[in-house]
Amino acid sequence: MKVFVYHTPEEVPEGNLPDCAIAIDVLRATSTMAAAFNIGAESIHVFSDLDELRTTSETYPLEKRLLAGERGGAKVEGFDLGNSPLDHTQERSQGRHLFMTTTNGTRCLQRIQQAPMVITAALTTRQAVVDFLLRRDLAEIWLVGSGWQGDYSLEDTVCAGAIAHQLSTRLACDLKAIAGNDSTIAAVSLYEQWQDSLLELMHYASHGQRLLRLHQEEDLKYCAQLDVLDLVPIQSEPGILVMDAG
């Protein structure tokens, strides 16, 4: 097994594809996706284009669909939800199909959607993702951060580092045995430095500061939790996620 970390979708190499590609957007798309599935959402359809999202959503009954849209950290006008994991309750989301667009996370998923296996990860689902990977015979894994509009994000890289760190621990091997590139080593180093202060790291992160200005500190607290959800969102077809059945 070789693990490659790419800090943003723009870093992903052209041509070859891994056995499994993992989209990470801790603040907040992949944290929100996991929260929605945990509460009983049926599926999540991801889009970068708002008009395409609206058109596709209309093929589903009104009572079965939810529109979730975020731009610049704020909810898109006219949508049911923004991009907060705290938006999802059983009453609101259980049994519904979520049509979702965000500034960064959905763009990341679209960049890797042709890989034979695509999942999402967050700090909240770190252990579930590691267990998922270890159950399969995978030669090459990509951990792809969403970043912020093409720039590096601390919170995505620390999540990638948390996954790679736990993989090396569970495999009882030295990190250099599974690290496919230098970014994997750097991501694990970041995690080792901040593993006991993940919420504090969110406060240092530029997008964390952006969300604080939007009074979203409760979202930061939620997204900084480690290993609290035992599930893995998986792509069933390009642009559509369901919960892995194990």
PDB file of N, CA and C in Angstrom, residues 145-239:
ATOM      1  N   GLY A 145      -6.947  16.866  -0.455  1.00  0.00           N
ATOM      2  CA  GLY A 145      -7.563  17.987   0.245  1.00  0.00           C
ATOM      3  C   GLY A 145      -8.295  18.893  -0.723  1.00  0.00           C
ATOM      4  N   SER A 146      -9.354  19.508  -0.242  1.00  0.00           N
ATOM      5  CA  SER A 146     -10.112  20.439  -1.084  1.00  0.00           C
ATOM      6  C   SER A 146      -9.482  21.823  -1.110  1.00  0.00           C
ATOM      7  N   GLY A 147      -8.785  22.182  -0.016  1.00  0.00           N
ATOM      8  CA  GLY A 147      -8.189  23.511   0.045  1.00  0.00           C
ATOM      9  C   GLY A 147      -9.247  24.600   0.029  1.00  0.00           C
ATOM     10  N   TRP A 148      -8.803  25.794  -0.303  1.00  0.00           N
ATOM     11  CA  TRP A 148      -9.722  26.932  -0.416  1.00  0.00           C
ATOM     12  C   TRP A 148      -9.399  27.690  -1.690  1.00  0.00           C
ATOM     13  N   GLN A 149     -10.242  27.509  -2.713  1.00  0.00           N
ATOM     14  CA  GLN A 149     -10.080  28.191  -3.990  1.00  0.00           C
ATOM     15  C   GLN A 149      -8.663  28.022  -4.537  1.00  0.00           C
ATOM     16  N   GLY A 150      -8.176  26.792  -4.462  1.00  0.00           N
ATOM     17  CA  GLY A 150      -6.867  26.461  -5.023  1.00  0.00           C
ATOM     18  C   GLY A 150      -5.709  26.557  -4.059  1.00  0.00           C
ATOM     19  N   ASP A 151      -5.933  27.086  -2.861  1.00  0.00           N
ATOM     20  CA  ASP A 151      -4.866  27.229  -1.876  1.00  0.00           C
ATOM     21  C   ASP A 151      -4.922  26.107  -0.837  1.00  0.00           C
ATOM     22  N   TYR A 152      -3.781  25.848  -0.237  1.00  0.00           N
ATOM     23  CA  TYR A 152      -3.608  24.834   0.806  1.00  0.00           C
ATOM     24  C   TYR A 152      -4.445  25.161   2.042  1.00  0.00           C
ATOM     25  N   SER A 153      -5.007  24.114   2.669  1.00  0.00           N
ATOM     26  CA  SER A 153      -5.762  24.293   3.913  1.00  0.00           C
ATOM     27  C   SER A 153      -5.192  23.397   5.007  1.00  0.00           C
ATOM     28  N   LEU A 154      -4.888  23.977   6.150  1.00  0.00           N
ATOM     29  CA  LEU A 154      -4.338  23.220   7.271  1.00  0.00           C
ATOM     30  C   LEU A 154      -5.237  22.067   7.681  1.00  0.00           C
ATOM     31  N   GLU A 155      -6.550  22.322   7.769  1.00  0.00           N
ATOM     32  CA  GLU A 155      -7.454  21.310   8.320  1.00  0.00           C
ATOM     33  C   GLU A 155      -7.583  20.085   7.420  1.00  0.00           C
ATOM     34  N   ASP A 156      -7.500  20.266   6.108  1.00  0.00           N
ATOM     35  CA  ASP A 156      -7.567  19.116   5.207  1.00  0.00           C
ATOM     36  C   ASP A 156      -6.287  18.288   5.291  1.00  0.00           C
ATOM     37  N   THR A 157      -5.162  18.974   5.381  1.00  0.00           N
ATOM     38  CA  THR A 157      -3.892  18.256   5.459  1.00  0.00           C
ATOM     39  C   THR A 157      -3.742  17.532   6.786  1.00  0.00           C
ATOM     40  N   VAL A 158      -4.215  18.111   7.871  1.00  0.00           N
ATOM     41  CA  VAL A 158      -4.108  17.414   9.157  1.00  0.00           C
ATOM     42  C   VAL A 158      -4.994  16.172   9.156  1.00  0.00           C
ATOM     43  N   CYS A 159      -6.112  16.216   8.465  1.00  0.00           N
ATOM     44  CA  CYS A 159      -6.973  15.037   8.350  1.00  0.00           C
ATOM     45  C   CYS A 159      -6.283  13.951   7.521  1.00  0.00           C
ATOM     46  N   ALA A 160      -5.679  14.333   6.408  1.00  0.00           N
ATOM     47  CA  ALA A 160      -4.924  13.364   5.616  1.00  0.00           C
ATOM     48  C   ALA A 160      -3.809  12.744   6.449  1.00  0.00           C
ATOM     49  N   GLY A 161      -3.138  13.575   7.245  1.00  0.00           N
ATOM     50  CA  GLY A 161      -2.085  13.067   8.116  1.00  0.00           C
ATOM     51  C   GLY A 161      -2.610  12.122   9.175  1.00  0.00           C
ATOM     52  N   ALA A 162      -3.801  12.422   9.704  1.00  0.00           N
ATOM     53  CA  ALA A 162      -4.408  11.549  10.715  1.00  0.00           C
ATOM     54  C   ALA A 162      -4.711  10.176  10.137  1.00  0.00           C
ATOM     55  N   ILE A 163      -5.163  10.144   8.901  1.00  0.00           N
ATOM     56  CA  ILE A 163      -5.474   8.864   8.245  1.00  0.00           C
ATOM     57  C   ILE A 163      -4.187   8.089   7.970  1.00  0.00           C
ATOM     58  N   ALA A 164      -3.193   8.748   7.382  1.00  0.00           N
ATOM     59  CA  ALA A 164      -1.935   8.063   7.071  1.00  0.00           C
ATOM     60  C   ALA A 164      -1.246   7.575   8.343  1.00  0.00           C
ATOM     61  N   HIS A 165      -1.283   8.381   9.389  1.00  0.00           N
ATOM     62  CA  HIS A 165      -0.685   8.005  10.677  1.00  0.00           C
ATOM     63  C   HIS A 165      -1.341   6.736  11.222  1.00  0.00           C
ATOM     64  N   GLN A 166      -2.671   6.694  11.185  1.00  0.00           N
ATOM     65  CA  GLN A 166      -3.383   5.540  11.711  1.00  0.00           C
ATOM     66  C   GLN A 166      -3.177   4.300  10.842  1.00  0.00           C
ATOM     67  N   LEU A 167      -3.071   4.496   9.541  1.00  0.00           N
ATOM     68  CA  LEU A 167      -2.774   3.360   8.666  1.00  0.00           C
ATOM     69  C   LEU A 167      -1.428   2.734   9.007  1.00  0.00           C
ATOM     70  N   SER A 168      -0.407   3.568   9.186  1.00  0.00           N
ATOM     71  CA  SER A 168       0.916   3.020   9.508  1.00  0.00           C
ATOM     72  C   SER A 168       0.915   2.345  10.871  1.00  0.00           C
ATOM     73  N   THR A 169       0.135   2.893  11.806  1.00  0.00           N
ATOM     74  CA  THR A 169       0.028   2.285  13.138  1.00  0.00           C
ATOM     75  C   THR A 169      -0.643   0.920  13.051  1.00  0.00           C
ATOM     76  N   ARG A 170      -1.770   0.848  12.335  1.00  0.00           N
ATOM     77  CA  ARG A 170      -2.513  -0.413  12.230  1.00  0.00           C
ATOM     78  C   ARG A 170      -1.742  -1.467  11.431  1.00  0.00           C
ATOM     79  N   LEU A 171      -0.979  -1.021  10.453  1.00  0.00           N
ATOM     80  CA  LEU A 171      -0.175  -1.952   9.661  1.00  0.00           C
ATOM     81  C   LEU A 171       1.141  -2.308  10.346  1.00  0.00           C
ATOM     82  N   ALA A 172       1.418  -1.649  11.475  1.00  0.00           N
ATOM     83  CA  ALA A 172       2.657  -1.885  12.240  1.00  0.00           C
ATOM     84  C   ALA A 172       3.890  -1.741  11.357  1.00  0.00           C
ATOM     85  N   CYS A 173       3.887  -0.662  10.573  1.00  0.00           N
ATOM     86  CA  CYS A 173       5.024  -0.422   9.684  1.00  0.00           C
ATOM     87  C   CYS A 173       5.507   1.013   9.843  1.00  0.00           C
ATOM     88  N   ASP A 174       6.728   1.240   9.450  1.00  0.00           N
ATOM     89  CA  ASP A 174       7.280   2.586   9.454  1.00  0.00           C
ATOM     90  C   ASP A 174       6.564   3.422   8.404  1.00  0.00           C
ATOM     91  N   LEU A 175       6.371   4.704   8.678  1.00  0.00           N
ATOM     92  CA  LEU A 175       5.647   5.573   7.753  1.00  0.00           C
ATOM     93  C   LEU A 175       6.281   5.569   6.369  1.00  0.00           C
ATOM     94  N   LYS A 176       7.614   5.516   6.306  1.00  0.00           N
ATOM     95  CA  LYS A 176       8.249   5.579   4.986  1.00  0.00           C
ATOM     96  C   LYS A 176       7.925   4.368   4.121  1.00  0.00           C
ATOM     97  N   ALA A 177       7.414   3.292   4.742  1.00  0.00           N
ATOM     98  CA  ALA A 177       7.042   2.103   3.973  1.00  0.00           C
ATOM     99  C   ALA A 177       5.768   2.322   3.178  1.00  0.00           C
ATOM    100  N   ILE A 178       4.894   3.235   3.623  1.00  0.00           N
ATOM    101  CA  ILE A 178       3.638   3.460   2.908  1.00  0.00           C
ATOM    102  C   ILE A 178       3.540   4.841   2.277  1.00  0.00           C
ATOM    103  N   ALA A 179       4.431   5.759   2.634  1.00  0.00           N
ATOM    104  CA  ALA A 179       4.359   7.124   2.101  1.00  0.00           C
ATOM    105  C   ALA A 179       4.733   7.122   0.623  1.00  0.00           C
ATOM    106  N   GLY A 180       3.789   7.568  -0.215  1.00  0.00           N
ATOM    107  CA  GLY A 180       4.046   7.616  -1.646  1.00  0.00           C
ATOM    108  C   GLY A 180       4.703   8.898  -2.106  1.00  0.00           C
ATOM    109  N   ASN A 181       4.593   9.962  -1.295  1.00  0.00           N
ATOM    110  CA  ASN A 181       5.236  11.233  -1.640  1.00  0.00           C
ATOM    111  C   ASN A 181       5.584  11.994  -0.365  1.00  0.00           C
ATOM    112  N   ASP A 182       6.349  13.060  -0.541  1.00  0.00           N
ATOM    113  CA  ASP A 182       6.801  13.837   0.611  1.00  0.00           C
ATOM    114  C   ASP A 182       5.643  14.507   1.339  1.00  0.00           C
ATOM    115  N   SER A 183       4.575  14.813   0.619  1.00  0.00           N
ATOM    116  CA  SER A 183       3.427  15.460   1.252  1.00  0.00           C
ATOM    117  C   SER A 183       2.782  14.559   2.301  1.00  0.00           C
ATOM    118  N   THR A 184       2.899  13.257   2.127  1.00  0.00           N
ATOM    119  CA  THR A 184       2.364  12.340   3.134  1.00  0.00           C
ATOM    120  C   THR A 184       3.146  12.469   4.434  1.00  0.00           C
ATOM    121  N   ILE A 185       4.462  12.546   4.336  1.00  0.00           N
ATOM    122  CA  ILE A 185       5.304  12.723   5.524  1.00  0.00           C
ATOM    123  C   ILE A 185       4.966  14.046   6.210  1.00  0.00           C
ATOM    124  N   ALA A 186       4.822  15.105   5.412  1.00  0.00           N
ATOM    125  CA  ALA A 186       4.514  16.425   5.967  1.00  0.00           C
ATOM    126  C   ALA A 186       3.147  16.428   6.643  1.00  0.00           C
ATOM    127  N   ALA A 187       2.168  15.753   6.038  1.00  0.00           N
ATOM    128  CA  ALA A 187       0.822  15.717   6.616  1.00  0.00           C
ATOM    129  C   ALA A 187       0.824  14.991   7.957  1.00  0.00           C
ATOM    130  N   VAL A 188       1.534  13.879   8.051  1.00  0.00           N
ATOM    131  CA  VAL A 188       1.613  13.144   9.311  1.00  0.00           C
ATOM    132  C   VAL A 188       2.329  13.981  10.365  1.00  0.00           C
ATOM    133  N   SER A 189       3.364  14.694   9.973  1.00  0.00           N
ATOM    134  CA  SER A 189       4.073  15.561  10.922  1.00  0.00           C
ATOM    135  C   SER A 189       3.149  16.634  11.472  1.00  0.00           C
ATOM    136  N   LEU A 190       2.310  17.207  10.603  1.00  0.00           N
ATOM    137  CA  LEU A 190       1.349  18.212  11.051  1.00  0.00           C
ATOM    138  C   LEU A 190       0.377  17.600  12.047  1.00  0.00           C
ATOM    139  N   TYR A 191      -0.113  16.400  11.750  1.00  0.00           N
ATOM    140  CA  TYR A 191      -1.043  15.737  12.658  1.00  0.00           C
ATOM    141  C   TYR A 191      -0.382  15.430  14.000  1.00  0.00           C
ATOM    142  N   GLU A 192       0.833  14.939  13.972  1.00  0.00           N
ATOM    143  CA  GLU A 192       1.519  14.599  15.219  1.00  0.00           C
ATOM    144  C   GLU A 192       1.703  15.831  16.099  1.00  0.00           C
ATOM    145  N   GLN A 193       1.907  16.985  15.485  1.00  0.00           N
ATOM    146  CA  GLN A 193       2.067  18.213  16.258  1.00  0.00           C
ATOM    147  C   GLN A 193       0.751  18.688  16.865  1.00  0.00           C
ATOM    148  N   TRP A 194      -0.364  18.484  16.155  1.00  0.00           N
ATOM    149  CA  TRP A 194      -1.633  19.091  16.548  1.00  0.00           C
ATOM    150  C   TRP A 194      -2.690  18.097  16.997  1.00  0.00           C
ATOM    151  N   GLN A 195      -2.364  16.824  17.098  1.00  0.00           N
ATOM    152  CA  GLN A 195      -3.394  15.808  17.350  1.00  0.00           C
ATOM    153  C   GLN A 195      -4.170  16.030  18.646  1.00  0.00           C
ATOM    154  N   ASP A 196      -3.570  16.670  19.606  1.00  0.00           N
ATOM    155  CA  ASP A 196      -4.265  16.942  20.870  1.00  0.00           C
ATOM    156  C   ASP A 196      -4.879  18.330  20.916  1.00  0.00           C
ATOM    157  N   SER A 197      -4.781  19.077  19.808  1.00  0.00           N
ATOM    158  CA  SER A 197      -5.279  20.466  19.782  1.00  0.00           C
ATOM    159  C   SER A 197      -5.926  20.766  18.441  1.00  0.00           C
ATOM    160  N   LEU A 198      -6.777  19.868  17.979  1.00  0.00           N
ATOM    161  CA  LEU A 198      -7.341  20.024  16.637  1.00  0.00           C
ATOM    162  C   LEU A 198      -8.254  21.245  16.532  1.00  0.00           C
ATOM    163  N   LEU A 199      -9.008  21.540  17.579  1.00  0.00           N
ATOM    164  CA  LEU A 199      -9.850  22.735  17.534  1.00  0.00           C
ATOM    165  C   LEU A 199      -8.996  23.996  17.486  1.00  0.00           C
ATOM    166  N   GLU A 200      -7.913  23.997  18.234  1.00  0.00           N
ATOM    167  CA  GLU A 200      -7.005  25.152  18.179  1.00  0.00           C
ATOM    168  C   GLU A 200      -6.450  25.332  16.774  1.00  0.00           C
ATOM    169  N   LEU A 201      -6.123  24.223  16.106  1.00  0.00           N
ATOM    170  CA  LEU A 201      -5.642  24.301  14.730  1.00  0.00           C
ATOM    171  C   LEU A 201      -6.684  24.949  13.833  1.00  0.00           C
ATOM    172  N   MET A 202      -7.966  24.604  14.052  1.00  0.00           N
ATOM    173  CA  MET A 202      -9.047  25.206  13.255  1.00  0.00           C
ATOM    174  C   MET A 202      -9.056  26.727  13.411  1.00  0.00           C
ATOM    175  N   HIS A 203      -8.730  27.188  14.596  1.00  0.00           N
ATOM    176  CA  HIS A 203      -8.703  28.635  14.835  1.00  0.00           C
ATOM    177  C   HIS A 203      -7.534  29.304  14.124  1.00  0.00           C
ATOM    178  N   TYR A 204      -6.443  28.569  13.922  1.00  0.00           N
ATOM    179  CA  TYR A 204      -5.316  29.106  13.151  1.00  0.00           C
ATOM    180  C   TYR A 204      -5.600  29.091  11.652  1.00  0.00           C
ATOM    181  N   ALA A 205      -6.352  28.115  11.201  1.00  0.00           N
ATOM    182  CA  ALA A 205      -6.592  27.935   9.773  1.00  0.00           C
ATOM    183  C   ALA A 205      -7.340  29.137   9.192  1.00  0.00           C
ATOM    184  N   SER A 206      -6.969  29.533   7.991  1.00  0.00           N
ATOM    185  CA  SER A 206      -7.590  30.716   7.387  1.00  0.00           C
ATOM    186  C   SER A 206      -9.093  30.516   7.185  1.00  0.00           C
ATOM    187  N   HIS A 207      -9.509  29.307   6.783  1.00  0.00           N
ATOM    188  CA  HIS A 207     -10.949  29.093   6.598  1.00  0.00           C
ATOM    189  C   HIS A 207     -11.652  29.000   7.949  1.00  0.00           C
ATOM    190  N   GLY A 208     -10.978  28.481   8.953  1.00  0.00           N
ATOM    191  CA  GLY A 208     -11.539  28.510  10.296  1.00  0.00           C
ATOM    192  C   GLY A 208     -11.798  29.939  10.745  1.00  0.00           C
ATOM    193  N   GLN A 209     -10.863  30.827  10.477  1.00  0.00           N
ATOM    194  CA  GLN A 209     -11.043  32.233  10.835  1.00  0.00           C
ATOM    195  C   GLN A 209     -12.189  32.852  10.038  1.00  0.00           C
ATOM    196  N   ARG A 210     -12.307  32.432   8.787  1.00  0.00           N
ATOM    197  CA  ARG A 210     -13.406  32.935   7.943  1.00  0.00           C
ATOM    198  C   ARG A 210     -14.753  32.518   8.538  1.00  0.00           C
ATOM    199  N   LEU A 211     -14.852  31.263   8.973  1.00  0.00           N
ATOM    200  CA  LEU A 211     -16.103  30.782   9.563  1.00  0.00           C
ATOM    201  C   LEU A 211     -16.377  31.436  10.914  1.00  0.00           C
ATOM    202  N   LEU A 212     -15.331  31.728  11.670  1.00  0.00           N
ATOM    203  CA  LEU A 212     -15.522  32.430  12.941  1.00  0.00           C
ATOM    204  C   LEU A 212     -16.118  33.816  12.713  1.00  0.00           C
ATOM    205  N   ARG A 213     -15.693  34.466  11.643  1.00  0.00           N
ATOM    206  CA  ARG A 213     -16.257  35.785  11.326  1.00  0.00           C
ATOM    207  C   ARG A 213     -17.731  35.667  10.941  1.00  0.00           C
ATOM    208  N   LEU A 214     -18.133  34.480  10.484  1.00  0.00           N
ATOM    209  CA  LEU A 214     -19.539  34.231  10.158  1.00  0.00           C
ATOM    210  C   LEU A 214     -20.289  33.608  11.336  1.00  0.00           C
ATOM    211  N   HIS A 215     -19.652  33.638  12.515  1.00  0.00           N
ATOM    212  CA  HIS A 215     -20.263  33.145  13.758  1.00  0.00           C
ATOM    213  C   HIS A 215     -20.570  31.642  13.688  1.00  0.00           C
ATOM    214  N   GLN A 216     -19.616  30.874  13.140  1.00  0.00           N
ATOM    215  CA  GLN A 216     -19.798  29.435  12.972  1.00  0.00           C
ATOM    216  C   GLN A 216     -18.874  28.628  13.887  1.00  0.00           C
ATOM    217  N   GLU A 217     -18.619  29.116  15.093  1.00  0.00           N
ATOM    218  CA  GLU A 217     -17.694  28.416  15.984  1.00  0.00           C
ATOM    219  C   GLU A 217     -18.198  27.019  16.347  1.00  0.00           C
ATOM    220  N   GLU A 218     -19.505  26.832  16.466  1.00  0.00           N
ATOM    221  CA  GLU A 218     -20.030  25.499  16.785  1.00  0.00           C
ATOM    222  C   GLU A 218     -19.705  24.499  15.679  1.00  0.00           C
ATOM    223  N   ASP A 219     -19.667  24.976  14.438  1.00  0.00           N
ATOM    224  CA  ASP A 219     -19.261  24.101  13.347  1.00  0.00           C
ATOM    225  C   ASP A 219     -17.808  23.676  13.498  1.00  0.00           C
ATOM    226  N   LEU A 220     -16.945  24.607  13.885  1.00  0.00           N
ATOM    227  CA  LEU A 220     -15.539  24.262  14.102  1.00  0.00           C
ATOM    228  C   LEU A 220     -15.410  23.208  15.192  1.00  0.00           C
ATOM    229  N   LYS A 221     -16.147  23.374  16.272  1.00  0.00           N
ATOM    230  CA  LYS A 221     -16.101  22.399  17.362  1.00  0.00           C
ATOM    231  C   LYS A 221     -16.542  21.020  16.877  1.00  0.00           C
ATOM    232  N   TYR A 222     -17.592  20.991  16.065  1.00  0.00           N
ATOM    233  CA  TYR A 222     -18.076  19.717  15.545  1.00  0.00           C
ATOM    234  C   TYR A 222     -17.030  19.082  14.626  1.00  0.00           C
ATOM    235  N   CYS A 223     -16.510  19.851  13.694  1.00  0.00           N
ATOM    236  CA  CYS A 223     -15.607  19.310  12.675  1.00  0.00           C
ATOM    237  C   CYS A 223     -14.249  18.913  13.235  1.00  0.00           C
ATOM    238  N   ALA A 224     -13.876  19.412  14.406  1.00  0.00           N
ATOM    239  CA  ALA A 224     -12.586  19.085  15.024  1.00  0.00           C
ATOM    240  C   ALA A 224     -12.621  17.773  15.795  1.00  0.00           C
ATOM    241  N   GLN A 225     -13.789  17.152  15.906  1.00  0.00           N
ATOM    242  CA  GLN A 225     -13.895  15.892  16.637  1.00  0.00           C
ATOM    243  C   GLN A 225     -13.255  14.760  15.833  1.00  0.00           C
ATOM    244  N   LEU A 226     -12.612  13.843  16.527  1.00  0.00           N
ATOM    245  CA  LEU A 226     -11.915  12.738  15.879  1.00  0.00           C
ATOM    246  C   LEU A 226     -12.637  11.419  16.175  1.00  0.00           C
ATOM    247  N   ASP A 227     -12.921  10.665  15.106  1.00  0.00           N
ATOM    248  CA  ASP A 227     -13.411   9.283  15.241  1.00  0.00           C
ATOM    249  C   ASP A 227     -14.765   9.182  15.952  1.00  0.00           C
ATOM    250  N   VAL A 228     -15.702  10.058  15.647  1.00  0.00           N
ATOM    251  CA  VAL A 228     -16.996  10.015  16.342  1.00  0.00           C
ATOM    252  C   VAL A 228     -18.112   9.404  15.504  1.00  0.00           C
ATOM    253  N   LEU A 229     -17.872   9.177  14.197  1.00  0.00           N
ATOM    254  CA  LEU A 229     -18.883   8.579  13.329  1.00  0.00           C
ATOM    255  C   LEU A 229     -18.326   7.320  12.674  1.00  0.00           C
ATOM    256  N   ASP A 230     -19.086   6.246  12.727  1.00  0.00           N
ATOM    257  CA  ASP A 230     -18.640   4.971  12.168  1.00  0.00           C
ATOM    258  C   ASP A 230     -19.327   4.737  10.832  1.00  0.00           C
ATOM    259  N   LEU A 231     -18.939   5.510   9.827  1.00  0.00           N
ATOM    260  CA  LEU A 231     -19.521   5.369   8.490  1.00  0.00           C
ATOM    261  C   LEU A 231     -18.564   5.947   7.454  1.00  0.00           C
ATOM    262  N   VAL A 232     -18.778   5.528   6.196  1.00  0.00           N
ATOM    263  CA  VAL A 232     -17.958   6.020   5.089  1.00  0.00           C
ATOM    264  C   VAL A 232     -18.859   6.339   3.897  1.00  0.00           C
ATOM    265  N   PRO A 233     -18.954   7.598   3.486  1.00  0.00           N
ATOM    266  CA  PRO A 233     -19.653   7.916   2.243  1.00  0.00           C
ATOM    267  C   PRO A 233     -18.833   7.428   1.047  1.00  0.00           C
ATOM    268  N   ILE A 234     -19.511   6.780   0.080  1.00  0.00           N
ATOM    269  CA  ILE A 234     -18.830   6.214  -1.076  1.00  0.00           C
ATOM    270  C   ILE A 234     -19.585   6.602  -2.338  1.00  0.00           C
ATOM    271  N   GLN A 235     -18.836   6.817  -3.413  1.00  0.00           N
ATOM    272  CA  GLN A 235     -19.448   7.188  -4.686  1.00  0.00           C
ATOM    273  C   GLN A 235     -20.073   5.953  -5.331  1.00  0.00           C
ATOM    274  N   SER A 236     -21.374   6.027  -5.626  1.00  0.00           N
ATOM    275  CA  SER A 236     -22.051   4.932  -6.307  1.00  0.00           C
ATOM    276  C   SER A 236     -21.988   5.099  -7.822  1.00  0.00           C
ATOM    277  N   GLU A 237     -21.956   6.315  -8.260  1.00  0.00           N
ATOM    278  CA  GLU A 237     -21.695   6.687  -9.648  1.00  0.00           C
ATOM    279  C   GLU A 237     -21.205   8.113  -9.632  1.00  0.00           C
ATOM    280  N   PRO A 238     -20.511   8.569 -10.678  1.00  0.00           N
ATOM    281  CA  PRO A 238     -19.933   9.912 -10.640  1.00  0.00           C
ATOM    282  C   PRO A 238     -20.949  10.972 -10.202  1.00  0.00           C
ATOM    283  N   GLY A 239     -20.594  11.682  -9.150  1.00  0.00           N
ATOM    284  CA  GLY A 239     -21.440  12.761  -8.668  1.00  0.00           C
ATOM    285  C   GLY A 239     -22.479  12.361  -7.649  1.00  0.00           C
TER     286      GLY A 239
END
